[in-house]
Coordinates of C-alpha atoms in Angstrom, one line a residue:
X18 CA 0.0 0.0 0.0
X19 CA 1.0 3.6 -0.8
X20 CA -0.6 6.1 1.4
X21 CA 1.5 7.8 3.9
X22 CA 3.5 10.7 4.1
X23 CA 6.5 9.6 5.6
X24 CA 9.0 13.0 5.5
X25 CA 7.4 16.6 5.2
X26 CA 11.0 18.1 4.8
X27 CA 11.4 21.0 2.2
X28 CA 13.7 20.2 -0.7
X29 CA 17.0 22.2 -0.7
X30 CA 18.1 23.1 -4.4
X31 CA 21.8 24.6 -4.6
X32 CA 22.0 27.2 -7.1
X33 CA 25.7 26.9 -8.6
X34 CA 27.4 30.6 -9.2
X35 CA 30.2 32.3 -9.4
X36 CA 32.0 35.2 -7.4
X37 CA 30.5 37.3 -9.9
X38 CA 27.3 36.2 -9.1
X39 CA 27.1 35.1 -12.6
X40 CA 26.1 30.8 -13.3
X41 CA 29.1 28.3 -14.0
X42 CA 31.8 29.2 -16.9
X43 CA 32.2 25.6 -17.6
X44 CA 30.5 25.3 -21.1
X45 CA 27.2 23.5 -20.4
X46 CA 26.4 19.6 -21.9
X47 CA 24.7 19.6 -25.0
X48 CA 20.5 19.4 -24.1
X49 CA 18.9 16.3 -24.8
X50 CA 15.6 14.3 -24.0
X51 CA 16.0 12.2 -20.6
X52 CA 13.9 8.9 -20.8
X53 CA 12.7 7.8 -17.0
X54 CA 13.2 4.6 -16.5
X55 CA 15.8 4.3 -19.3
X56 CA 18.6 6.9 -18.6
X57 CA 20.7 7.6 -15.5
X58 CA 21.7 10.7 -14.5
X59 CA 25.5 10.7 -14.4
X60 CA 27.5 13.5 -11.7
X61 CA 27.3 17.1 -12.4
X62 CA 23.7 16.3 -14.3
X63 CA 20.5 18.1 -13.5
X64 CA 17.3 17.7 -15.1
X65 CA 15.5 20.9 -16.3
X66 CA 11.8 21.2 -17.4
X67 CA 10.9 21.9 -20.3
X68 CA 8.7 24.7 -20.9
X69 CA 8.2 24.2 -24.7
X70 CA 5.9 20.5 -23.4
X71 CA 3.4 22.7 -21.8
X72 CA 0.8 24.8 -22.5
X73 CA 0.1 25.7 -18.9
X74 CA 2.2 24.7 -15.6
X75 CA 2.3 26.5 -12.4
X76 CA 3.2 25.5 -8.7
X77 CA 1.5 26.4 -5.6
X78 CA 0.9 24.9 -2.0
X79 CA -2.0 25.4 0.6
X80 CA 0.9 24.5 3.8
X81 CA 0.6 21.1 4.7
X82 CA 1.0 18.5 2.4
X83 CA -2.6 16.6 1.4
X84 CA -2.5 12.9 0.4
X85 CA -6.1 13.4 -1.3
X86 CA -7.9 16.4 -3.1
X87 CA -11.1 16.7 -5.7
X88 CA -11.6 19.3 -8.3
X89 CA -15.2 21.2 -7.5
X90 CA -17.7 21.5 -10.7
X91 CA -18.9 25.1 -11.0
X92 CA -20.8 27.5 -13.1
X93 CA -18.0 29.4 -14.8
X94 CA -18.7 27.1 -18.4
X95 CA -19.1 23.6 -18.9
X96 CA -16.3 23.2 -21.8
X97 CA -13.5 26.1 -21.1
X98 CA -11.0 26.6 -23.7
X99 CA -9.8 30.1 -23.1
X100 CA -7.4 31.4 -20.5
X101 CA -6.4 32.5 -18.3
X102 CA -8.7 29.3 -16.2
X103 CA -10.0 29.5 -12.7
X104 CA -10.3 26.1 -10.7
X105 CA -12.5 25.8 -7.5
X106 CA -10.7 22.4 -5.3
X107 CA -10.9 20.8 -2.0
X108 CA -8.5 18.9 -0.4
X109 CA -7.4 17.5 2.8
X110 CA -4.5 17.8 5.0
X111 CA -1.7 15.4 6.9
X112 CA -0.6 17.4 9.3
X113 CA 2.1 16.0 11.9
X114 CA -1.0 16.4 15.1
X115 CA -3.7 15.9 14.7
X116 CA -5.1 19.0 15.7
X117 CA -3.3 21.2 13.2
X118 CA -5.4 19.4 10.3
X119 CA -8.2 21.1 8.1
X120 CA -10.5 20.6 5.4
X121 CA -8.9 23.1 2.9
X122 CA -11.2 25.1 0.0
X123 CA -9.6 27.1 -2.3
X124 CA -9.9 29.1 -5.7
X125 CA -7.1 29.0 -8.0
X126 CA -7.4 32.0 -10.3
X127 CA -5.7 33.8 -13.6
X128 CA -4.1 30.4 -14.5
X129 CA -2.0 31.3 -17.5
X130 CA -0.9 29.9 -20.5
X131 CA -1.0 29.5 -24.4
X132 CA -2.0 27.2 -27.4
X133 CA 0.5 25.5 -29.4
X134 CA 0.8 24.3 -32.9
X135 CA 1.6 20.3 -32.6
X136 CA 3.8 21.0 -35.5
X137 CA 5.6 24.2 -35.8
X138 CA 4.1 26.6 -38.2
X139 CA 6.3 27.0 -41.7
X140 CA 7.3 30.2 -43.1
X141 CA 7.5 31.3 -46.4
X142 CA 11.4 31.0 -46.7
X143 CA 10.0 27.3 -45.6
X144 CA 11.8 27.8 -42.6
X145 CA 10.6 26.1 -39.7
X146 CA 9.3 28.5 -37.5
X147 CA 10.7 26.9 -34.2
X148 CA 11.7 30.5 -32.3
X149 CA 7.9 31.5 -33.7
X150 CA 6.6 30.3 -30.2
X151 CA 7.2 33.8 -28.5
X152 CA 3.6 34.7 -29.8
X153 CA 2.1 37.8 -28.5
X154 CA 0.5 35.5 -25.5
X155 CA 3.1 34.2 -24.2
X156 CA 4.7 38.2 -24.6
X157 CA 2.1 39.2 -22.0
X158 CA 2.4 36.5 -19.9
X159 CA 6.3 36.4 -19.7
X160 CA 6.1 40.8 -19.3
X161 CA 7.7 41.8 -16.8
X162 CA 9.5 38.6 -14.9
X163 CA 10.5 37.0 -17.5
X164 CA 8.3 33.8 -16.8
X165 CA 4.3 33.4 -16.3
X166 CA 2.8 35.2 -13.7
X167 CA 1.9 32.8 -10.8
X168 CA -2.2 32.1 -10.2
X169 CA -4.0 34.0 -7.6
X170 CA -4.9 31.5 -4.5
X171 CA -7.6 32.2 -2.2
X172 CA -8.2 29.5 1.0
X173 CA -10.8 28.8 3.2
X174 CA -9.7 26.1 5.9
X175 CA -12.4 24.3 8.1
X176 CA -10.6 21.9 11.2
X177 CA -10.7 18.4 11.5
X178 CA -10.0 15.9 13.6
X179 CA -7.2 14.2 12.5
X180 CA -5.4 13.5 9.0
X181 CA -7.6 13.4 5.5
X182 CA -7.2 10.1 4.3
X183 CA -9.7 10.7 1.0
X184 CA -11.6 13.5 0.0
X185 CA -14.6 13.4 -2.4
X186 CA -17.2 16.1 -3.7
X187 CA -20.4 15.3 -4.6
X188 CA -21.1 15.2 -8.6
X189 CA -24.6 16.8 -8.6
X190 CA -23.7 19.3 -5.6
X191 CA -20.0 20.0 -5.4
X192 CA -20.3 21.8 -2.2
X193 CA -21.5 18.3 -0.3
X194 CA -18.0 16.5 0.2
X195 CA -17.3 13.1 2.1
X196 CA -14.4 12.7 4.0
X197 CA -12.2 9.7 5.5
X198 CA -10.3 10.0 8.5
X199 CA -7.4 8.2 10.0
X200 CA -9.8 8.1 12.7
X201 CA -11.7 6.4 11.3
X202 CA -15.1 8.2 10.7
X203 CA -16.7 9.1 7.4
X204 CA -17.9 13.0 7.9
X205 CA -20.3 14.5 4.9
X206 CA -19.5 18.2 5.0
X207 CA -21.7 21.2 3.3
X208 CA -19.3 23.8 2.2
X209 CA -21.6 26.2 0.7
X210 CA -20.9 29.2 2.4
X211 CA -17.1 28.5 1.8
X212 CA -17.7 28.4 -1.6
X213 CA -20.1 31.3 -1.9
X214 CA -17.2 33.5 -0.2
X215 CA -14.4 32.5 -2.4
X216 CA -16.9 33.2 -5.6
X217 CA -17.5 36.8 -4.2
X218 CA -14.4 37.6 -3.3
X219 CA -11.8 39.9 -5.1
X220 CA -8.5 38.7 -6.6
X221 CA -6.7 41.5 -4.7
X222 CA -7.6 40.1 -1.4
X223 CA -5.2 38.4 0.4
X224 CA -3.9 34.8 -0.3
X225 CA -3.5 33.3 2.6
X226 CA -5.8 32.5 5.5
X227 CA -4.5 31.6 9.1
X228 CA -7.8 31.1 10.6
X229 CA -9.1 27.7 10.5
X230 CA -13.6 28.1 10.3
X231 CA -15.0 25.7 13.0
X232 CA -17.9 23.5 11.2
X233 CA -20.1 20.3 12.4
X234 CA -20.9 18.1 9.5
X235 CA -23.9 17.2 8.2
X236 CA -23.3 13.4 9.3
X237 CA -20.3 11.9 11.4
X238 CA -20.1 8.0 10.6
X239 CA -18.2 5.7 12.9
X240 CA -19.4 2.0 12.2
X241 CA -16.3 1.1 10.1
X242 CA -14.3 -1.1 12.1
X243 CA -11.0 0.9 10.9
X244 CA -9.6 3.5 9.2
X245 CA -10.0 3.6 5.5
X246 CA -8.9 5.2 2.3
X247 CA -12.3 4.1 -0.2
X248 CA -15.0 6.4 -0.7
X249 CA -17.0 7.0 -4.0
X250 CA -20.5 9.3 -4.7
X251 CA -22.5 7.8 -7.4
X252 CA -22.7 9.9 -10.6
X253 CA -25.5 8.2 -11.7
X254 CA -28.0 7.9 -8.2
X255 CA -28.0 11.5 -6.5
X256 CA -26.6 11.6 -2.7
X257 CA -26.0 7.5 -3.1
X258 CA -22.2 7.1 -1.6
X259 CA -20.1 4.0 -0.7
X260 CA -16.9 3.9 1.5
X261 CA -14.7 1.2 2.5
X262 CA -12.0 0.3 5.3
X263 CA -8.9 -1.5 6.0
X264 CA -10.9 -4.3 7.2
X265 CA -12.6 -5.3 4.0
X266 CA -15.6 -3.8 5.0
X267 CA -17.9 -1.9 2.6
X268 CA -21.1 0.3 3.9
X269 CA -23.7 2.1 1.8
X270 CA -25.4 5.4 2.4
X271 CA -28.6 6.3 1.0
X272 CA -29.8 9.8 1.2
X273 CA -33.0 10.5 3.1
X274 CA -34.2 13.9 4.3
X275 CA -31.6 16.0 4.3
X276 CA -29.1 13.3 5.7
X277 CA -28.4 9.7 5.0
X278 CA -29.0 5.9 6.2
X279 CA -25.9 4.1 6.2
X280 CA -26.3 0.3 6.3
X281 CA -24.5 -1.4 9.2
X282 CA -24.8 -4.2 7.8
X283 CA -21.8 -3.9 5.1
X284 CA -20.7 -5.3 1.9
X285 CA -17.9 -8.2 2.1
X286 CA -15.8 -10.1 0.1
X287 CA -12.3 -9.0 0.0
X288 CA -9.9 -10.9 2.0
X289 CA -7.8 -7.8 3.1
X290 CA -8.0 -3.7 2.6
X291 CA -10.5 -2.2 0.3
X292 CA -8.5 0.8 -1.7
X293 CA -10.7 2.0 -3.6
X294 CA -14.2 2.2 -5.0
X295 CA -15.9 3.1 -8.3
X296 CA -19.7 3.5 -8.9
X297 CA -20.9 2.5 -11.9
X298 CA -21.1 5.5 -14.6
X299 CA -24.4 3.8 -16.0
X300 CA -26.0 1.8 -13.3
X301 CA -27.4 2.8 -10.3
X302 CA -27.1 0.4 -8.1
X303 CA -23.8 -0.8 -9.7
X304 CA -20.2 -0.2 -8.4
X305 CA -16.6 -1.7 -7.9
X306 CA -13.7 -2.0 -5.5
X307 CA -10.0 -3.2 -5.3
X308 CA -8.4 -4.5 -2.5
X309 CA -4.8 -5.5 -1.1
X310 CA -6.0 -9.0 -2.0
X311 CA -5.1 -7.8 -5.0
X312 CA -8.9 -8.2 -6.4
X313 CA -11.5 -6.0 -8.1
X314 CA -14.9 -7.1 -7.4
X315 CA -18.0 -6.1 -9.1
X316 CA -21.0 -5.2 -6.8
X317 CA -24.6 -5.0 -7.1
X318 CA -26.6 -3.5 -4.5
X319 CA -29.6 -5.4 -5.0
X320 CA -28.2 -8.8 -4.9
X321 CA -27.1 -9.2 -1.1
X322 CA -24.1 -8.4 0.3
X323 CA -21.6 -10.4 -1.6
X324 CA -19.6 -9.3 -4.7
X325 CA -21.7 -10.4 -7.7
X326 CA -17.7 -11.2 -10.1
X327 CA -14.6 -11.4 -8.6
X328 CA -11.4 -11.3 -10.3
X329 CA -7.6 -11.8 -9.7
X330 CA -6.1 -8.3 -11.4
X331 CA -2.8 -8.0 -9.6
X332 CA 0.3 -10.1 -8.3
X333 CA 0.4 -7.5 -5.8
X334 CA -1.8 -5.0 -3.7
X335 CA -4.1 -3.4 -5.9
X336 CA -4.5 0.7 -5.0
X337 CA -6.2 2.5 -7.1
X338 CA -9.5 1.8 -10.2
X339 CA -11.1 4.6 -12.6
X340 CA -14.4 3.2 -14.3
X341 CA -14.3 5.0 -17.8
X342 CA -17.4 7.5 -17.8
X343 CA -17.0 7.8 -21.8
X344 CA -16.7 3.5 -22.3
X345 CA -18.2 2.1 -19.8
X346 CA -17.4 -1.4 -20.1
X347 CA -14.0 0.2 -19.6
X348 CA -12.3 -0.3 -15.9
X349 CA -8.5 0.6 -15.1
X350 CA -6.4 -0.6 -12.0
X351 CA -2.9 0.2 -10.7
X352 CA -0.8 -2.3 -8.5
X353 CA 1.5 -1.8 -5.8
X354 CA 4.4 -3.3 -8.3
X355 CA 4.3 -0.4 -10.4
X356 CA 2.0 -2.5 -13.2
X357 CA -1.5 -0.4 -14.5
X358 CA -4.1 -3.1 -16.3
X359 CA -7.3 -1.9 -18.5
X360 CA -10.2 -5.1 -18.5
X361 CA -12.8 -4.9 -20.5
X362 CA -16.1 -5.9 -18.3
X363 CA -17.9 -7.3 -21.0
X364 CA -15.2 -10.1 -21.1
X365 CA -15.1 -10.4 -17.0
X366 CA -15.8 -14.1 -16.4
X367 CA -13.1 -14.5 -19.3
X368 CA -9.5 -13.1 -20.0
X369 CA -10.8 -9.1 -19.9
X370 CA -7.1 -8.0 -19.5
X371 CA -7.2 -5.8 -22.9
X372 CA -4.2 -4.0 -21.7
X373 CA -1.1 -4.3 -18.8
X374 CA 1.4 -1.9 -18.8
X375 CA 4.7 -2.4 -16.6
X376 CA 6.6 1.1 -17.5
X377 CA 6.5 2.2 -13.4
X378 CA 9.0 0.3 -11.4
X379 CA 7.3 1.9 -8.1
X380 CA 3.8 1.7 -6.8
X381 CA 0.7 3.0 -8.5
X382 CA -0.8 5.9 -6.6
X383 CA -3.2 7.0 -8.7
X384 CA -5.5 6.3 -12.2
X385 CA -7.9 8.2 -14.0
X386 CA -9.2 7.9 -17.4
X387 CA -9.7 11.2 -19.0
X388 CA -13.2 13.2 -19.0
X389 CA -13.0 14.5 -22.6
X390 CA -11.0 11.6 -24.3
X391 CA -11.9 7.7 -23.9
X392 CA -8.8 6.5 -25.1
X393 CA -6.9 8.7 -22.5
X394 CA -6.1 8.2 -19.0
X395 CA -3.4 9.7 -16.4
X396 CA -1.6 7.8 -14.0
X397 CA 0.8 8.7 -11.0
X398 CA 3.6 6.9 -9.2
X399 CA 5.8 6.6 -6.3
X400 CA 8.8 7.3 -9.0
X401 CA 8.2 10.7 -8.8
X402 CA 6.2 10.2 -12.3
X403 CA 2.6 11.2 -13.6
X404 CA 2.2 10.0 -17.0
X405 CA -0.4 10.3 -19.9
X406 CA -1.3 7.2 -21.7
X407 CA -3.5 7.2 -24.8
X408 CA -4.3 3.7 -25.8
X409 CA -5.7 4.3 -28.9
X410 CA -1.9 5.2 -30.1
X411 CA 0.2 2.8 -32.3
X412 CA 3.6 3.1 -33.7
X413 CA 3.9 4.4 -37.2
X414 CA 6.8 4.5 -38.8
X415 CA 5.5 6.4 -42.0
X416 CA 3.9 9.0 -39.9
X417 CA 7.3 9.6 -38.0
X418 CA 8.9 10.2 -41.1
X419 CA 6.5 13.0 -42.5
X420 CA 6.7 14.3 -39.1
X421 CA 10.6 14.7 -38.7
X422 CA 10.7 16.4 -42.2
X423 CA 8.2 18.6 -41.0
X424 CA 10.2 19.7 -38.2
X425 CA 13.6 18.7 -39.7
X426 CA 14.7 17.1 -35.9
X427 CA 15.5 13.2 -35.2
X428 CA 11.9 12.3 -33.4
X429 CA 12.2 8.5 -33.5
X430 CA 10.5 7.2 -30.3
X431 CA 12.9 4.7 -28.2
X432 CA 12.3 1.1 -29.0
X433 CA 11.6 0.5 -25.1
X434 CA 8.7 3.1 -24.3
X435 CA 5.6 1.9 -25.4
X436 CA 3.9 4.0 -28.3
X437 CA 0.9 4.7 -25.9
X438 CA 2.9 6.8 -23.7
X439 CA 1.8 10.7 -24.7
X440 CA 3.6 12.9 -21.9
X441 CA 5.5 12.6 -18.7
X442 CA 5.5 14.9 -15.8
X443 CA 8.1 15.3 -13.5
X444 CA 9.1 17.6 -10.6
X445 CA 6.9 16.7 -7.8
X446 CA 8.1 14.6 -4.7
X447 CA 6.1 11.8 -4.0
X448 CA 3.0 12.4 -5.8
X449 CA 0.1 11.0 -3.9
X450 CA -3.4 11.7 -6.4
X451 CA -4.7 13.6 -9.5
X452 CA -7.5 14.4 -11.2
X453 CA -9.0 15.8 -14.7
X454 CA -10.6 19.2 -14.8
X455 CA -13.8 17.8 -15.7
X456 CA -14.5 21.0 -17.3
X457 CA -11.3 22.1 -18.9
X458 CA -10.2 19.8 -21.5
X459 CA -6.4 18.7 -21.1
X460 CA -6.0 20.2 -17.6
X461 CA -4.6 18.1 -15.2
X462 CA -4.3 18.9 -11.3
X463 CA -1.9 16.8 -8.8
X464 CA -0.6 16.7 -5.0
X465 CA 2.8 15.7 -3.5
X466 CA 4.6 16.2 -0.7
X467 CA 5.9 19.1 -2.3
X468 CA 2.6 20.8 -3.0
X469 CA 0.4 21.1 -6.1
X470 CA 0.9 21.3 -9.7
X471 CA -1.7 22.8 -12.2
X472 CA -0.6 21.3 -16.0
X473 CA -2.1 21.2 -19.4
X474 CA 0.5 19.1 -21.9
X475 CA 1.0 20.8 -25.4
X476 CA 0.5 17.5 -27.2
X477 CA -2.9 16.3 -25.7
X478 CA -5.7 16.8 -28.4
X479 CA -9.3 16.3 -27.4
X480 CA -12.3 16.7 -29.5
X481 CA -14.6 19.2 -28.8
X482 CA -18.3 19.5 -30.0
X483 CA -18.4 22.0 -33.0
X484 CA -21.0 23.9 -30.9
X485 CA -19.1 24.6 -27.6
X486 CA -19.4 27.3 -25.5
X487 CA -16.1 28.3 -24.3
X488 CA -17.9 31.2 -21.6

């Protein structure tokens, strides 16, 4: 398993210079692509991001580091093409006591970035017009610092007792989120007001809060026998929600009145930890789980209390599962040995294993298929890794070829990456979770140790409806 935060130390980076205060005279190594997995770094090396990849990337932190987050829906557009972006998230905190955690809300503002070509624009003089990226855009966005300008961040911080094991907002009504503690209680939370404040409030207010709200929930659950790390709201059934413990155990909650019945009586058939849970994103009384007995199980609410399929998906602990919303009978899983499967549930009582993928050498910590592309899914690792996968991709040699005398550069893929693997993000210690902008197409959000990253890769392409309104 791959859950805790086990060091919260800052990284120190040493900034080599000279006694004129000027960088090292030594004349710098040739720049060249780094393949994870594949190349070592040899003594004196450094690896430098490259801005070029990215359409948008920016860096922040909300103080302690959170293992879990979700991205809130709101009313600024459903499909957003157009910076700069503003993204409304909640996430929760590990804090080293207990009694320093909090619930934290925030709104991300004046994200910036810029659209890129996929293949470099060609000039008249047939030129490739590689230095032709300094559009006017990225001009105002680079004025006056020389880089982007940083988003605006505006925090709202409720307390809570103890760490924030999982964190999820509620599909049809993003202001009701569930919690997880390490103490083991599930809390439902209504974070209306929270969220009404950050909507009205001005970008030149100030950034940082230091006073932590003090808030009941709606409804404080302790029947779980443990702590636990599963929790899942139905996209299909409104207010339906399923969370799971260490113990294998599995309880529903069904909303009545204004608050909800959860069934003491849970679900069970995993031999060890449940990890995660999926509903169904066509079925309402469907959903799925994954366990350290390294199976996924297939539930059906109305057909007792045992898993209706069960099926071996791992060698090893299985973390994390994303149910595809855009091909249903599409489920993904990530092991603790680094491996990521995709099983076709049509296929279940056969071999459904459609795709298994063994590129991570260090546990899975988090999968999720993308929003706005079927084909597409993101996962993140313990190597320090979040990579993009789009499975519809194949190697063509013809196509390479057109493409390099397009650009007139060498961009023959290594023989020992697999042609499905679109983009990989580094930078971030320990990464922990991500998640899609469900409303952004090609915006990614992810937590480390480290903090948060906000990133939209320059080589994603996603179909949009002709119609769109990009308000």
């Amino acid at each position: 398993m791959v859950r805790s935060i086990k060091s919260r130390k800052k990284i120190k980076r040493k900034n080599k210079v000279n006694k004129n205060g000027e960088g090292p005279s030594v004349p710098s190594a040739p720049v060249k692509v780094w393949q994870p997995g594949v190349d070592k770094l040899e003594e004196g090396e450094e690896l430098e991001c490259d801005p070029s990849a990215y359409n948008s990337l920016h860096a922040f932190h909300v103080g302690w580091p959170c293992l879990s987050f979700d991205i809130l829906r709101d009313s600024l557009g459903l499909i957003r093409t157009e910076f700069p972006h503003s993204v409304y998230c909640v996430a929760g905190t590990q804090a080293e006591k207990a009694a320093w955690n909090s619930i934290e809300i925030f709104k991300l503002t004046e994200i910036s970035g810029k659209r890129r070509d996929l293949v470099p624009k060609v000039s008249a003089d047939n030129d490739s017009d590689m230095d032709d990226d300094s559009s006017s855009d990225e001009d105002e966005e680079n004025e006056g610092d020389g880089g982007p300008r940083p988003p605006i961040l505006q925090l709202r911080k409720i307390t809570h007792n103890g760490c924030v094991n999982r964190i999820r907002s509620m599909n049809q009504q993003p202001h009701i989120c569930a919690s997880w503690a390490d103490t083991g209680h599930v809390q439902v939370w209504d974070f209306t007001s929270h969220l009404n404040a950050l909507a009205e409030s001005k970008t030149e207010d100030s950034t940082e809060s230091t006073t932590a709200f003090s808030q009941a929930p709606l409804l404080k659950f302790g029947g779980h026998k443990d702590e636990g790390y599963a929790i899942d709201w139905s996209p299909v059934s409104l207010g339906r929600l399923v969370s799971g413990d260490c113990k294998g155990c599995i309880h529903l909650w069904e909303p009545t009145s204004g608050t909800w019945n959860v069934d003491a009586n849970p679900f069970k058939g995993h031999t060890a930890s449940v990890e995660d849970l999926q509903w169904s994103p066509t079925e309402a009384d469907v959903f799925a789980s994954c366990s350290v007995d390294g199976n996924i199980a297939i539930w059906d609410t109305r057909a007792g209390k045992a898993p209706a399929i069960s099926v071996k998906a791992h060698n090893a602990d299985v973390n994390v599962i994303s149910w595809n919303r855009l091909a249903s009978c599409m489920i993904a899983s990530g092991s603790d040995d680094g491996t990521f499967s995709i099983r076709d549930l049509r296929l279940i009582k056969g071999d459904s294993r459609v795709a298994h993928f063994e590129y991570h050498k260090h546990p899975i910590t988090s999968i999720e298929w993308s929003p706005h592309e079927a084909s597409t899914l993101a996962v993140s690792s313990s190597d320090n890794q979040l990579t993009i996968w789009d499975l519809s991709l194949e190697r063509d040699e013809e196509e390479e070829a057109e493409f390099k005398v397009k650009v007139k550069e060498n961009v023959n893929a290594p023989d020992d990456l697999p042609p499905q693997l679109l983009f990989v993000h580094q930078g971030q210690k320990d990464l922990k979770e991500l998640h899609w902008h469900p409303q952004i197409p090609g915006m990614l959000v992810s937590t480390a140790v480290d903090g948060f990253n906000v990133l939209m890769p320059a080589n994603l392409e996603t179909t949009l409806p002709p119609d769109t309104n990009t308000a």
